[in-house]
CSV table of C-alpha atoms in Angstrom, one decimal:
chain,number,residue,atom,x,y,z
W,164,MET,CA,110.7,88.4,89.3
W,165,SER,CA,112.2,91.6,88.2
W,166,PHE,CA,109.8,94.1,89.8
W,167,ILE,CA,110.1,95.6,93.3
W,168,LEU,CA,108.4,93.2,95.7
W,169,TYR,CA,107.5,94.3,99.2
W,170,ASN,CA,106.2,91.7,101.6
W,171,THR,CA,104.6,93.7,104.4
W,172,LYS,CA,104.3,90.8,106.8
W,173,VAL,CA,106.8,88.4,108.0
W,174,ARG,CA,104.6,85.6,109.3
W,175,PRO,CA,103.8,82.8,106.8
W,176,TYR,CA,100.5,82.9,104.8
W,177,ARG,CA,99.1,80.8,101.9
W,178,ILE,CA,101.7,82.8,100.2
W,179,ALA,CA,101.6,85.1,97.3
W,180,GLU,CA,103.3,82.6,95.0
W,181,GLU,CA,99.7,81.7,94.0
W,182,LEU,CA,99.8,84.3,91.2
W,183,SER,CA,103.6,84.6,90.7
W,184,LYS,CA,103.5,83.3,87.1
W,185,GLU,CA,100.8,85.9,86.2
W,186,LEU,CA,102.7,88.7,87.8
W,187,GLU,CA,105.9,87.9,85.9
W,188,SER,CA,104.5,89.8,82.9
W,189,ILE,CA,104.2,93.2,84.5
W,190,PRO,CA,106.8,95.9,83.8
W,191,GLU,CA,110.0,96.0,85.8
W,192,ASP,CA,109.3,99.4,87.3
W,193,SER,CA,106.1,98.3,88.9
W,194,LEU,CA,105.5,98.2,92.7
W,195,VAL,CA,104.2,94.9,94.1
W,196,TYR,CA,103.1,94.6,97.7
W,197,THR,CA,101.9,91.3,99.2
W,198,HIS,CA,99.6,91.3,102.2
W,199,PHE,CA,99.2,95.1,102.2
W,200,PRO,CA,97.3,96.4,105.2
W,201,GLY,CA,94.0,97.8,104.1
W,202,LYS,CA,91.6,99.6,106.3
W,203,TYR,CA,89.0,96.9,105.7
W,204,GLY,CA,91.3,93.9,105.8
W,205,ASP,CA,94.6,92.9,104.2
W,206,LEU,CA,95.0,93.0,100.5
W,207,LEU,CA,96.7,89.9,99.1
W,208,TYR,CA,98.3,92.1,96.5
W,209,LEU,CA,98.6,95.8,95.8
W,210,LEU,CA,100.2,96.6,92.4
W,211,VAL,CA,101.2,99.9,91.0
W,212,ILE,CA,101.8,99.7,87.2
W,213,GLN,CA,102.8,102.8,85.3
W,214,GLY,CA,100.3,103.3,82.4
W,215,SER,CA,97.9,100.6,83.6
W,216,GLY,CA,96.9,101.8,87.1
W,217,ILE,CA,96.8,100.7,90.7
W,218,PHE,CA,95.3,97.3,91.5
W,219,ILE,CA,94.0,95.7,94.6
W,220,ILE,CA,94.0,92.0,94.1
W,221,ASN,CA,92.4,89.4,96.3
W,222,VAL,CA,92.0,85.7,95.6
W,223,CYS,CA,89.0,83.5,96.1
W,224,TYR,CA,90.0,79.9,96.7
W,225,THR,CA,86.5,78.5,97.3
W,226,LYS,CA,85.5,75.8,94.8
W,227,GLY,CA,82.3,75.8,92.8
W,228,SER,CA,80.3,76.8,89.8
W,229,PHE,CA,80.3,80.6,89.5
W,230,SER,CA,77.0,82.5,89.2
W,231,ILE,CA,75.6,86.0,89.9
W,232,LYS,CA,72.3,86.9,91.5
W,233,GLY,CA,71.5,90.5,91.9
W,234,ASN,CA,74.6,92.3,93.2
W,235,GLU,CA,76.3,89.2,94.7
W,236,PHE,CA,78.2,86.3,93.4
W,237,PHE,CA,77.7,82.6,94.4
W,238,LEU,CA,79.7,79.4,94.1
W,239,ASP,CA,77.5,76.3,93.7
W,240,ASN,CA,74.6,78.6,94.5
W,241,VAL,CA,76.1,79.5,98.0
W,242,LYS,CA,77.4,82.9,98.9
W,243,PRO,CA,81.0,82.5,100.1
W,244,LYS,CA,81.4,82.8,103.9
W,245,ARG,CA,83.9,85.8,103.6
W,246,ASP,CA,82.3,88.8,102.0
W,247,ILE,CA,85.4,89.5,99.8
W,248,LEU,CA,83.3,91.6,97.4
W,249,THR,CA,82.4,94.2,100.0
W,250,MET,CA,85.8,94.2,101.5
W,251,SER,CA,87.4,94.7,98.1
W,252,LEU,CA,85.1,97.6,97.2
W,253,ARG,CA,85.6,99.3,100.6
W,254,ASN,CA,89.4,99.1,100.3
W,255,LYS,CA,89.2,100.5,96.8
W,256,VAL,CA,87.2,103.5,97.8
W,257,TRP,CA,89.4,104.0,100.9
W,258,LEU,CA,92.7,103.9,98.9
W,259,GLU,CA,91.3,106.3,96.2
W,260,ASN,CA,90.3,108.7,98.9
W,261,ILE,CA,93.7,108.6,100.5
W,262,ILE,CA,95.4,109.2,97.1
W,263,ARG,CA,93.0,112.1,96.4
W,264,GLU,CA,93.5,113.8,99.8
W,265,THR,CA,97.3,113.2,100.1
W,266,LEU,CA,98.6,113.5,96.5
W,267,LYS,CA,95.8,115.8,95.2
W,268,GLU,CA,95.4,113.4,92.2
W,269,GLU,CA,92.5,111.4,90.8
W,270,ILE,CA,93.9,107.9,90.2
W,271,SER,CA,91.4,105.1,89.8
W,272,VAL,CA,92.1,102.0,91.8
W,273,PHE,CA,91.0,98.8,90.2
W,274,SER,CA,89.7,96.2,92.6
W,275,VAL,CA,90.1,92.6,91.4
W,276,ILE,CA,89.1,89.2,92.7
W,277,VAL,CA,90.8,86.3,91.0
W,278,PHE,CA,89.0,82.9,91.3
W,279,ILE,CA,91.4,80.0,91.5
W,280,ASN,CA,89.1,77.0,91.8
W,281,SER,CA,85.8,78.0,90.1
W,282,ASP,CA,84.6,78.1,86.5
W,283,ILE,CA,84.4,81.9,86.0
W,284,ASN,CA,85.1,82.8,82.4
W,285,GLY,CA,86.5,86.1,81.2
W,286,ILE,CA,86.1,89.3,83.2
W,287,ILE,CA,82.9,90.4,84.9
W,288,GLU,CA,82.4,93.7,86.6
W,289,LEU,CA,80.1,93.6,89.6
W,290,ASN,CA,79.6,96.6,91.9
W,291,ASN,CA,82.8,98.2,90.6
W,292,VAL,CA,84.9,95.1,91.3
W,293,TYR,CA,86.4,93.0,88.6
W,294,LEU,CA,85.9,89.3,88.9
W,295,MET,CA,88.1,87.0,86.7
W,296,ASN,CA,90.0,83.8,86.4
W,297,ARG,CA,93.8,83.8,86.6
W,298,GLU,CA,94.1,83.4,82.8
W,299,SER,CA,92.3,86.8,82.3
W,300,LEU,CA,94.5,88.6,84.9
W,301,VAL,CA,97.6,89.2,82.7
W,302,ASN,CA,95.8,91.1,80.0
W,303,PHE,CA,93.8,93.1,82.5
W,304,LEU,CA,96.9,94.2,84.4
W,305,ASN,CA,98.9,95.0,81.3
W,306,LYS,CA,96.2,97.0,79.4
W,307,ASN,CA,97.4,100.5,78.7
W,308,ARG,CA,95.0,102.9,80.2
W,309,ASN,CA,97.3,105.9,79.8
W,310,ILE,CA,97.3,106.4,83.6
W,311,LYS,CA,100.3,108.5,84.7
W,312,ILE,CA,101.5,107.7,88.2
W,313,ASN,CA,104.3,109.5,90.1
W,314,MET,CA,105.9,106.3,91.3
W,315,LYS,CA,108.1,108.2,93.9
W,316,ASP,CA,105.1,109.9,95.5
W,317,ILE,CA,102.9,106.8,95.5
W,318,SER,CA,105.7,104.7,97.0
W,319,LYS,CA,106.1,107.2,99.9
W,320,LEU,CA,102.3,107.3,100.4
W,321,LEU,CA,102.1,103.5,100.5
W,322,ARG,CA,104.9,103.3,103.0
W,323,LYS,CA,103.0,105.7,105.3
W,324,ILE,CA,99.9,103.6,105.0
W,325,ILE,CA,101.9,100.5,105.9
W,326,GLU,CA,103.2,102.2,109.0
W,327,LYS,CA,99.7,103.3,110.0
W,328,TYR,CA,97.7,100.2,109.4
W,329,SER,CA,100.2,97.3,109.9
W,330,LEU,CA,99.6,95.3,113.0
W,331,LYS,CA,102.4,95.6,115.5
W,332,GLU,CA,103.4,92.2,116.7
């Protein structure tokens, strides 16, 4: 991979290689963090892509047929045990607020949940979180939204967040 990859944890996880093929298509000057410490739980990926935006990406491994009822998603008509939707939205709002307060900029953060083992088709927006299969991820990440990001400033800010929220082991 040609982009800058930061793994913020040293202990092994069901590692970020899960989406490595999809991430190969993002520009070289992108910032990619794996297991980024969010205020409301770790983010599997945090991407900063010039022109496209800032993305929080989590992965749902639970198998099942995808459906939506009200403001929640279900797999085989069962709500997943982990409330990844709420966690993703909270981390999105939290990161947008930090960027606004620290950098005095309004930069939208896109919260994404990629479903690995379910039959979700296309891209669905639910409660300001984008739900999609891995095949839809590449186009979503590379869409030019004309978002200008000062990569030096955002990189410094993200390092400060890592220092503050990382678990000391």
